[in-house]
Coordinates of N, CA and C in Angstrom, one line a residue:
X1 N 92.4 120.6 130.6 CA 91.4 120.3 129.6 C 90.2 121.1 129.8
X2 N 89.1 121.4 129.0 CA 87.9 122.0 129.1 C 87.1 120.5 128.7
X3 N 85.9 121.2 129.8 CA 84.7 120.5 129.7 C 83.6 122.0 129.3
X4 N 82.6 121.4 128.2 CA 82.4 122.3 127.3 C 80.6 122.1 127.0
X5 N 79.9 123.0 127.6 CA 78.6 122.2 127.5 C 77.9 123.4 126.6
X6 N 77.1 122.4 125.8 CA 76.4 122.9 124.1 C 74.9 123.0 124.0
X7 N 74.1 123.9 124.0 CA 72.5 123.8 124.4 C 72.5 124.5 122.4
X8 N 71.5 123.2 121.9 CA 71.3 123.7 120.5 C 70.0 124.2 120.9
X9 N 69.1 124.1 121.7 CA 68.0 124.9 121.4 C 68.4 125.9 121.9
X10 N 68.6 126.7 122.6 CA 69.0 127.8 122.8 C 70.1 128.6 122.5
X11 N 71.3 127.8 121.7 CA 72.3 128.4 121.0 C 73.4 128.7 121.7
X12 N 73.8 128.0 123.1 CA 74.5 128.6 123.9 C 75.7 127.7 124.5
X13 N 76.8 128.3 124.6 CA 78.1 127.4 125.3 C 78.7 127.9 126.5
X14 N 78.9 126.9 127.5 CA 79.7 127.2 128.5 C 80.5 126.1 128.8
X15 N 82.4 127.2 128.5 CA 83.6 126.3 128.9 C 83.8 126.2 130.1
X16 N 84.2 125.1 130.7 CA 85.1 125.3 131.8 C 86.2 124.5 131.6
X17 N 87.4 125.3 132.1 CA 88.5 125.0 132.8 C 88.8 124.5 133.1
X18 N 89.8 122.7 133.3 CA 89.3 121.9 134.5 C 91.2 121.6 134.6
X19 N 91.9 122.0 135.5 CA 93.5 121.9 135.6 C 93.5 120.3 136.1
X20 N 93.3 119.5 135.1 CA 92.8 117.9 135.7 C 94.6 117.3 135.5
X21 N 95.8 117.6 135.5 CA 97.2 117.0 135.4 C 98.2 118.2 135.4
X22 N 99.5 117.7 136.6 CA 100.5 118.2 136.6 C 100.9 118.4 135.4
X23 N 100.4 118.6 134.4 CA 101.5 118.9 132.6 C 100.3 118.4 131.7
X24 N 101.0 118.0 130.8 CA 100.3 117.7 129.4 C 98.9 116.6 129.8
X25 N 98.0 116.6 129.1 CA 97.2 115.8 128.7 C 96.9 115.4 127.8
X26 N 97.3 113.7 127.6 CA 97.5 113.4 126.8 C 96.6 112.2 126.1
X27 N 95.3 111.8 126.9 CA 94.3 110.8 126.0 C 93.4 111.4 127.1
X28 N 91.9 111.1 126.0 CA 90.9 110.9 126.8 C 89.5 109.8 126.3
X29 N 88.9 110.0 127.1 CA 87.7 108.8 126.3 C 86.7 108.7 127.4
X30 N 85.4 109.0 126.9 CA 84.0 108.7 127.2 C 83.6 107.5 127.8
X31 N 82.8 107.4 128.7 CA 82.0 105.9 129.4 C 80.9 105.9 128.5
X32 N 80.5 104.8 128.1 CA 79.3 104.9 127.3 C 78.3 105.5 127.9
X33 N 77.6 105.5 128.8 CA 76.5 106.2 129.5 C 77.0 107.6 129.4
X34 N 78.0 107.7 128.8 CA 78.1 109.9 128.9 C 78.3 110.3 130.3
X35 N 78.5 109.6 131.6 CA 78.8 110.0 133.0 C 79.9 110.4 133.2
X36 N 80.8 109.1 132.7 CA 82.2 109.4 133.2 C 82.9 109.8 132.5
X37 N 84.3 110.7 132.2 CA 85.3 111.1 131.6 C 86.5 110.3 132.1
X38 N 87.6 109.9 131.4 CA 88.7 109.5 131.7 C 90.0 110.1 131.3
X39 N 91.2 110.4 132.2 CA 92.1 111.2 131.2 C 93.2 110.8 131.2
X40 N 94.2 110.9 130.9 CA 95.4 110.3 131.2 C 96.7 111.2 130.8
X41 N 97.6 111.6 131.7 CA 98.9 112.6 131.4 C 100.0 112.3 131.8
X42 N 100.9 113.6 131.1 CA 101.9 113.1 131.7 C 103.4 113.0 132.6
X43 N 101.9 113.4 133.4 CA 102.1 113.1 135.1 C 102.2 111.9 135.9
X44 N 102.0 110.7 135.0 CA 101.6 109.3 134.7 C 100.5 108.8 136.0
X45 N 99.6 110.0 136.1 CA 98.1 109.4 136.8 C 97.6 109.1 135.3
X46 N 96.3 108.5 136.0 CA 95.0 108.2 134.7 C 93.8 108.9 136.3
X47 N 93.2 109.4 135.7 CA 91.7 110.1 136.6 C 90.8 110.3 135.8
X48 N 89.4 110.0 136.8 CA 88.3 109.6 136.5 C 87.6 110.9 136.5
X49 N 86.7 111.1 135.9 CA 86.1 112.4 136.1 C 84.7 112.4 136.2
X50 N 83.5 113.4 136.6 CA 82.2 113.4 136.5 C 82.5 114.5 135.1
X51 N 81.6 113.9 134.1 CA 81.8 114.6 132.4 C 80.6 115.5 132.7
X52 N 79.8 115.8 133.5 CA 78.6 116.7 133.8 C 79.2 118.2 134.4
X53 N 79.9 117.5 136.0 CA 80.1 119.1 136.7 C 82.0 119.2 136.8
X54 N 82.6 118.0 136.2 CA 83.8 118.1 135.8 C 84.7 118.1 137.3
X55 N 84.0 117.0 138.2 CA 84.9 116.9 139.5 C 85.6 115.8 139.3
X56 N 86.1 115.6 139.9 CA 87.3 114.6 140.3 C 86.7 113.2 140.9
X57 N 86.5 112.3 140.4 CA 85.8 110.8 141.2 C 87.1 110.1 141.9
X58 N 88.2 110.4 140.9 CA 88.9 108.8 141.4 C 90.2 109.0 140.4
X59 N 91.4 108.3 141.1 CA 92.9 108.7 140.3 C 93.7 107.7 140.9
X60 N 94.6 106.7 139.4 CA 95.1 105.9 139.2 C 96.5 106.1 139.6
X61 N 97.1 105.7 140.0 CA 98.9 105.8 139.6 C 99.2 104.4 139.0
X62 N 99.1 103.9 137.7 CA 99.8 103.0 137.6 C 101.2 102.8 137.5
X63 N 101.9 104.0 137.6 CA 103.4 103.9 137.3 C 104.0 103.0 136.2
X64 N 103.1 103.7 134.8 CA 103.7 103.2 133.8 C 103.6 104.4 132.8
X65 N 104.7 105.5 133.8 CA 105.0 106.7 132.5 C 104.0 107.1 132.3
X66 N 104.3 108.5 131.3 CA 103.0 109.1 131.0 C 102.2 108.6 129.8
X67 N 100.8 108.7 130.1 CA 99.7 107.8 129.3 C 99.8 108.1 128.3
X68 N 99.6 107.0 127.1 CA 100.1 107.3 125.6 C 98.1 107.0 124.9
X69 N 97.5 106.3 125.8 CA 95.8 105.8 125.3 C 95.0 105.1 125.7
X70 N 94.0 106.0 126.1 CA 92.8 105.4 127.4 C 91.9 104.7 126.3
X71 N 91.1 103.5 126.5 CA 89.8 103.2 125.9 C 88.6 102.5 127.1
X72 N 87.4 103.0 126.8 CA 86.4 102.3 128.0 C 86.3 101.2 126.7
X73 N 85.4 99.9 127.8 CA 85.1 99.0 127.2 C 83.5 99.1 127.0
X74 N 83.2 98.7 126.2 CA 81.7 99.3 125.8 C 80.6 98.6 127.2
X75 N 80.8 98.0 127.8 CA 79.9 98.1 129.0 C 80.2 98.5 129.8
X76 N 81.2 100.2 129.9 CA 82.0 100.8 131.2 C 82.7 100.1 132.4
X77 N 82.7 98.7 132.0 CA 83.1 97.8 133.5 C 84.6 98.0 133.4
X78 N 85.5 98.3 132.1 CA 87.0 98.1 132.4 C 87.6 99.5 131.3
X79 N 88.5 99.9 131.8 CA 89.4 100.8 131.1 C 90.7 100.0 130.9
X80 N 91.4 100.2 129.6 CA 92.5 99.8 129.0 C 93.5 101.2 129.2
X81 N 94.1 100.8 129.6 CA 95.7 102.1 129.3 C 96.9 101.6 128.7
X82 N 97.7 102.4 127.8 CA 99.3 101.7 127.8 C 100.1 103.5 128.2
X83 N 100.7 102.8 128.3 CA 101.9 104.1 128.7 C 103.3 103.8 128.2
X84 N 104.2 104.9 128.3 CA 105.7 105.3 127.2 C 106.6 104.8 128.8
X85 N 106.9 103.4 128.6 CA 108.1 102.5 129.5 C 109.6 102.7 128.7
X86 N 110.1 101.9 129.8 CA 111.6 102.2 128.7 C 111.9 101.0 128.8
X87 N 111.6 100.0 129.6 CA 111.7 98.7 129.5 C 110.9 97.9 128.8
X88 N 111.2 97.0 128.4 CA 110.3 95.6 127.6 C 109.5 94.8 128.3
X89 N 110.2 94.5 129.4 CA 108.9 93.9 130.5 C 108.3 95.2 131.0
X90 N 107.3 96.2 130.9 CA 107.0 96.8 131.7 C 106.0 97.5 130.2
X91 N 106.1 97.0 129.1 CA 105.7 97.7 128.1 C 104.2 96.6 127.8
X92 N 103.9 97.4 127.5 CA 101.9 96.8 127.3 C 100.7 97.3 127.7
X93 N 99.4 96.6 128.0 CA 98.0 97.7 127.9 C 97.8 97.1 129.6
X94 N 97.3 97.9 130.5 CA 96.7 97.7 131.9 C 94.8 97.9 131.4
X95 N 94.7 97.2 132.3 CA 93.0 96.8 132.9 C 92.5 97.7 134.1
X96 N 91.7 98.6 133.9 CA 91.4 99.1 135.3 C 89.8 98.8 136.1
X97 N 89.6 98.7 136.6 CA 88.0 98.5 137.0 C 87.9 100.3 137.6
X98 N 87.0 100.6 136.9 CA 86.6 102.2 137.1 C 85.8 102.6 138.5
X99 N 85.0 101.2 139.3 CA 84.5 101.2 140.3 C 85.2 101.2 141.5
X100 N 86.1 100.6 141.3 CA 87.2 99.9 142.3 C 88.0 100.7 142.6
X101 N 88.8 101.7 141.5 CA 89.9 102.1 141.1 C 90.9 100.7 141.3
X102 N 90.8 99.7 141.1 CA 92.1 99.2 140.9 C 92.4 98.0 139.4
X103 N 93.6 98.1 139.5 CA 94.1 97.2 138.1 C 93.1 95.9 138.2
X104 N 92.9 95.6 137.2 CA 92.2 94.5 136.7 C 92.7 93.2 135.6
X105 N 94.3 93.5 135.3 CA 94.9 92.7 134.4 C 95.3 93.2 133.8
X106 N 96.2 92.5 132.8 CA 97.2 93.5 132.1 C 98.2 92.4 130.8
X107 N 98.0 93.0 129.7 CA 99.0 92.5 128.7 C 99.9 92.6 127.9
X108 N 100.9 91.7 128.3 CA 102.7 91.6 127.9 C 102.8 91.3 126.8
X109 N 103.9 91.0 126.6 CA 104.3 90.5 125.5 C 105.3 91.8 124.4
X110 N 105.1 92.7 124.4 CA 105.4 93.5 123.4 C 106.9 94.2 124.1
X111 N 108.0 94.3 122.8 CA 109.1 95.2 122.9 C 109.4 96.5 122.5
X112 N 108.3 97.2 122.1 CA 107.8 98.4 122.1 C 106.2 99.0 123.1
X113 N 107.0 100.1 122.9 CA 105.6 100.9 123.4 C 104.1 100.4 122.8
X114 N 102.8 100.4 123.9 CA 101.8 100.5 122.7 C 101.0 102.0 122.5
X115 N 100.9 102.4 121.6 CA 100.5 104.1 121.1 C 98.7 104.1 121.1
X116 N 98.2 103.0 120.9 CA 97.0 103.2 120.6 C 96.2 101.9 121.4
X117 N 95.0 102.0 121.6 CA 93.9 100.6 121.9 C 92.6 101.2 121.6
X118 N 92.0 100.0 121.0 CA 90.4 100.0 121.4 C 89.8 99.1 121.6
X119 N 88.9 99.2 121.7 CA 87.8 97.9 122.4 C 86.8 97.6 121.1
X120 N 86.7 96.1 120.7 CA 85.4 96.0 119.9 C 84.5 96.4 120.4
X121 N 83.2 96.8 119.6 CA 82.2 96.7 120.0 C 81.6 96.0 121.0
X122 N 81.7 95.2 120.8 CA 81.1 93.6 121.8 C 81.5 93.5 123.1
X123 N 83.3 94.0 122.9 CA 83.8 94.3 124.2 C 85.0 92.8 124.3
X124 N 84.7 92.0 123.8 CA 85.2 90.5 123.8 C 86.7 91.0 123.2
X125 N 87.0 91.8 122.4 CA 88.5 91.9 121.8 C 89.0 93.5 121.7
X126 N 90.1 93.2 122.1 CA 90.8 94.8 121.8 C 91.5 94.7 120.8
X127 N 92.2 96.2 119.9 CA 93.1 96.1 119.4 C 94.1 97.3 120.3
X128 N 96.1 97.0 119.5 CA 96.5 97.7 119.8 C 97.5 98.3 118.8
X129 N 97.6 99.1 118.7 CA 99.0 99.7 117.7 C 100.2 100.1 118.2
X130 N 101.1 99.8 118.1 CA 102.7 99.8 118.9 C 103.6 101.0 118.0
X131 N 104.7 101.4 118.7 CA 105.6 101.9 118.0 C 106.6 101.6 117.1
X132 N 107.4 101.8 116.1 CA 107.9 101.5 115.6 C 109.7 101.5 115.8
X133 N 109.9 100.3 116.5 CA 111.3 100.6 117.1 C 112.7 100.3 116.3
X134 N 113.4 101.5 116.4 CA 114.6 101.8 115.3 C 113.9 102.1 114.3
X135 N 114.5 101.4 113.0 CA 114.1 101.1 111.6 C 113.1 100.3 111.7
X136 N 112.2 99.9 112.4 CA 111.1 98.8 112.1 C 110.0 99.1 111.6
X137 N 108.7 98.5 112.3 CA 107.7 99.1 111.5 C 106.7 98.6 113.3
X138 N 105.6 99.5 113.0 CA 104.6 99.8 113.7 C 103.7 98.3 113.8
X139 N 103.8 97.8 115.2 CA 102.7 96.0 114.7 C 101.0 96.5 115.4
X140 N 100.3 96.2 114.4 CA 98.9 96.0 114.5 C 98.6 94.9 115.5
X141 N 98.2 94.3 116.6 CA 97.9 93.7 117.1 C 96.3 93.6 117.5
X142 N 95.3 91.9 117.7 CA 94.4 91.8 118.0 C 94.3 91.0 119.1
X143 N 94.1 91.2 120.3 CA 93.9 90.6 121.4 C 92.6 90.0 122.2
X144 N 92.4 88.7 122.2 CA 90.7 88.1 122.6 C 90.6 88.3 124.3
X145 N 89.8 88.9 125.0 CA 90.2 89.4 126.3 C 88.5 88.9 126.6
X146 N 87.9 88.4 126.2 CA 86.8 88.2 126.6 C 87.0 86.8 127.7
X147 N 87.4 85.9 128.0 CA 88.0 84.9 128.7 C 89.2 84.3 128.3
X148 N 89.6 83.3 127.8 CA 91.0 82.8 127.6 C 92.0 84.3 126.7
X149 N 92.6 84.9 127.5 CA 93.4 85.7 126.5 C 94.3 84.9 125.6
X150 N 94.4 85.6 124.4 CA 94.7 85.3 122.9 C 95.5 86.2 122.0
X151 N 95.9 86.1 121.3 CA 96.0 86.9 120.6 C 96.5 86.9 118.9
X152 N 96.2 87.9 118.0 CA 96.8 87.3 116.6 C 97.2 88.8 116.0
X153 N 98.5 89.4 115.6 CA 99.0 90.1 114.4 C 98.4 90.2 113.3
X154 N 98.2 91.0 113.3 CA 97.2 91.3 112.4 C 98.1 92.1 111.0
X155 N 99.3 92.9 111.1 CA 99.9 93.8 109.9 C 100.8 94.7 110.7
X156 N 101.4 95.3 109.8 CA 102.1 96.1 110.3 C 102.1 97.5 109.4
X157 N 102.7 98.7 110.3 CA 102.9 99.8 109.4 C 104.0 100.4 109.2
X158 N 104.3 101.4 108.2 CA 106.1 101.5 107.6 C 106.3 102.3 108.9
X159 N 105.6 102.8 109.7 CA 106.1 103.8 111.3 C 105.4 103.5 112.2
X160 N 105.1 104.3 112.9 CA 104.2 104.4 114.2 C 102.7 104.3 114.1
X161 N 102.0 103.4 114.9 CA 100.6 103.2 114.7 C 100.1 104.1 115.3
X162 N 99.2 105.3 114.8 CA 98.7 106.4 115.7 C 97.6 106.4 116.6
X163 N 97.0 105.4 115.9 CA 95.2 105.3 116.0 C 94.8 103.8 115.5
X164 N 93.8 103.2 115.9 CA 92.8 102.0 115.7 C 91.5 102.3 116.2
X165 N 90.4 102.1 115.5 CA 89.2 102.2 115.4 C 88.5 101.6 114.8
X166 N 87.5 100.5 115.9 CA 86.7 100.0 114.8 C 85.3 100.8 114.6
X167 N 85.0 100.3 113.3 CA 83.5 100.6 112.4 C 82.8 99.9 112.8
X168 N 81.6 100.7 113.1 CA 80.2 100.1 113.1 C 80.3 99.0 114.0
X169 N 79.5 97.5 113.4 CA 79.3 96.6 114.2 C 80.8 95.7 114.2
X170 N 82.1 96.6 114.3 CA 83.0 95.8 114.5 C 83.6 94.9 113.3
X171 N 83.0 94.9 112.2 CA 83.9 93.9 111.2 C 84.7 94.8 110.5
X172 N 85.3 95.5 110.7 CA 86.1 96.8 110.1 C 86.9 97.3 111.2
X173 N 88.3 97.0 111.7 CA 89.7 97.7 111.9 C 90.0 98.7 110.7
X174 N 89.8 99.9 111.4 CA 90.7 100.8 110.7 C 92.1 101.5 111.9
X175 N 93.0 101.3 111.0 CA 94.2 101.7 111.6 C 95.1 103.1 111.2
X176 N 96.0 104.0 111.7 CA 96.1 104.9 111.2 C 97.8 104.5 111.6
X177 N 98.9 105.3 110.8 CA 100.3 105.3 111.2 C 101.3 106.7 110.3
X178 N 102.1 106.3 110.8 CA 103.4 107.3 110.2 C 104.1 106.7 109.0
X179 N 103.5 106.1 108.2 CA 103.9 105.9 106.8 C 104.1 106.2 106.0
X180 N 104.0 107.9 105.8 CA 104.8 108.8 104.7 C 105.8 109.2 105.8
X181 N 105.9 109.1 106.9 CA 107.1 109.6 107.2 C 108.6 108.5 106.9
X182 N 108.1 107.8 106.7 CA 108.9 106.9 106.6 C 109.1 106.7 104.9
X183 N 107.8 107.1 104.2 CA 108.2 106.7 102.6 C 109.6 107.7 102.7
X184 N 108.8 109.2 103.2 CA 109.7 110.1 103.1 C 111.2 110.1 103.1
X185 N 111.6 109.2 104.5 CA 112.9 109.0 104.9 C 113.0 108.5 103.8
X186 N 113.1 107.1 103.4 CA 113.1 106.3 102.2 C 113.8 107.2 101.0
X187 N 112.7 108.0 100.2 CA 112.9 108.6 99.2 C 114.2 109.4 99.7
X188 N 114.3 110.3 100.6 CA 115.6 110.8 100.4 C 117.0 110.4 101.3
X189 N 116.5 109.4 101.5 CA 118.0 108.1 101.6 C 118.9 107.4 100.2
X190 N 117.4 107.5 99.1 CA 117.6 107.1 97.7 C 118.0 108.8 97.1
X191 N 117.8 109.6 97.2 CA 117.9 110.8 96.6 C 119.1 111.1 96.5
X192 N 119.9 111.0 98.2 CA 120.8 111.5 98.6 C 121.6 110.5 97.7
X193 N 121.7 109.3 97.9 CA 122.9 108.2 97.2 C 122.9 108.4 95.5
X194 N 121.4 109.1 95.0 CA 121.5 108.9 93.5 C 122.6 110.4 93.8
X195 N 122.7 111.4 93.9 CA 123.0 112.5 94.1 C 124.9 112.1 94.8
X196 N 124.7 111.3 95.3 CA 126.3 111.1 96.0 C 126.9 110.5 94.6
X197 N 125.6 109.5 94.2 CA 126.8 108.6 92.9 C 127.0 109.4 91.4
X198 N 126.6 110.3 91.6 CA 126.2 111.2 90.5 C 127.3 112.8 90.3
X199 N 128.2 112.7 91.8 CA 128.6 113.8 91.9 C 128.3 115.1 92.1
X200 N 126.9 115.0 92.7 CA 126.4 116.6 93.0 C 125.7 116.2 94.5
X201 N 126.8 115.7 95.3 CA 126.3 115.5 97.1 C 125.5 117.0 97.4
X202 N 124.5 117.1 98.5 CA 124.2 118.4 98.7 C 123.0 118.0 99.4
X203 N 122.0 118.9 99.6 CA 121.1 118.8 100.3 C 119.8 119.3 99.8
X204 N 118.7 118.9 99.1 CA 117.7 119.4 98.5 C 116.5 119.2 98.8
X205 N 115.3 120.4 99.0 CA 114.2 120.0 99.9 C 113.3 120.0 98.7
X206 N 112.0 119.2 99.5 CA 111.3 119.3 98.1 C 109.8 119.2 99.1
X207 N 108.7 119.0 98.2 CA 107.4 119.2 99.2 C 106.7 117.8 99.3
X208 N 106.1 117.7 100.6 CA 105.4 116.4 101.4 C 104.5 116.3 99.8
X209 N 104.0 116.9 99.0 CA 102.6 116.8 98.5 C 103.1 116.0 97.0
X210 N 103.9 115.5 97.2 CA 104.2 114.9 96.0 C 104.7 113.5 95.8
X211 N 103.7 113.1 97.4 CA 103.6 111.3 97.7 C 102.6 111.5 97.6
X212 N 101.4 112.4 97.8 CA 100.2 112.6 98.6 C 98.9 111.8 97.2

């Protein structure tokens, strides 16, 4: 990854370099105070970073595959991770205390991967977006983590949930997924059968921009 420092009054950038994982890097995310960096690969560490001189503070193993989505919680006391398991018990979001370096809790339940999390505002609730396994669809989930954990479904999407973000002061989930890929499939699953019943089987490409 590069850490990348921007001086507007004087017009000037300097990258660095920082070889922070054995292979890919694959999420990252800010501490609110702008100190810490978090990264997560997949090497399946999660490591902490100084976001100023780009050293190394502190590194996780949670041994849950390589990281699929880091989020701090807005008062930097806990980091969320999920990672790409192949099991069902072993699939869900980890808690980390960023002081400690150690796990701080963790939530089950899901028979897919989860691809995305964030933290409300307030810090009291996460969300998470899962994958979409087989032919299914992508579950939107909301989880109350501020004391009694909870949780409620919130929707789903026609594929993979990519992203969740909330707005502003929190009364706005926006979610993001793989939903033309799936109209896509769709449409030429129907294409192909009108084409099979029709007598001209074959194969015909046509352009993304005409769901768009």
């Amino acid at each position: 990854m590069k850490l990348i420092h921007i001086s507007t009054k004087n017009f000037f950038i300097i990258a660095k370099l920082i070889l922070a994982h054995g292979g890919e890097v694959t999420s990252l995310d800010l501490s609110p105070d702008g100190r810490h960096l978090v990264s997560g690969g997949s090497d399946e560490t999660i490591r902490l970073w100084d976001a100023h001189t780009g050293r190394e503070l502190m590194q996780f193993t949670p041994n849950e595959g390589p990281t699929l989505a880091l989020s701090y919680d807005p008062k930097g006391t806990r980091i969320a991770s999920s990672g790409n398991r192949l099991f069902d018990d072993d699939m869900g979001v980890h808690f980390w205390d960023p002081k400690l370096g150690q796990e701080a809790g963790r939530l089950s339940g899901y028979n897919c991967n989860v691809t995305c999390v964030a933290f409300h505002p307030e810090g009291a609730m996460l969300a998470t977006g899962c994958e979409a396994p087989g032919n299914g669809k992508g579950l939107v989930r909301l989880w109350s983590v501020g004391g009694r954990v909870a949780h409620v479904d919130l929707g789903r999407h026609a594929g993979k949930v990519n992203r969740a973000q909330f707005i502003g002061s929190g009364r706005v989930l926006l979610t993001a997924g793989d939903d033309l890929d799936a109209v896509l499939t769709a449409a030429g699953t129907m294409r192909d059968a009108g084409l099979e019943s029709a007598g001209r089987p074959g194969v015909i490409t046509y352009s993304r921009k005409v769901f768009v």
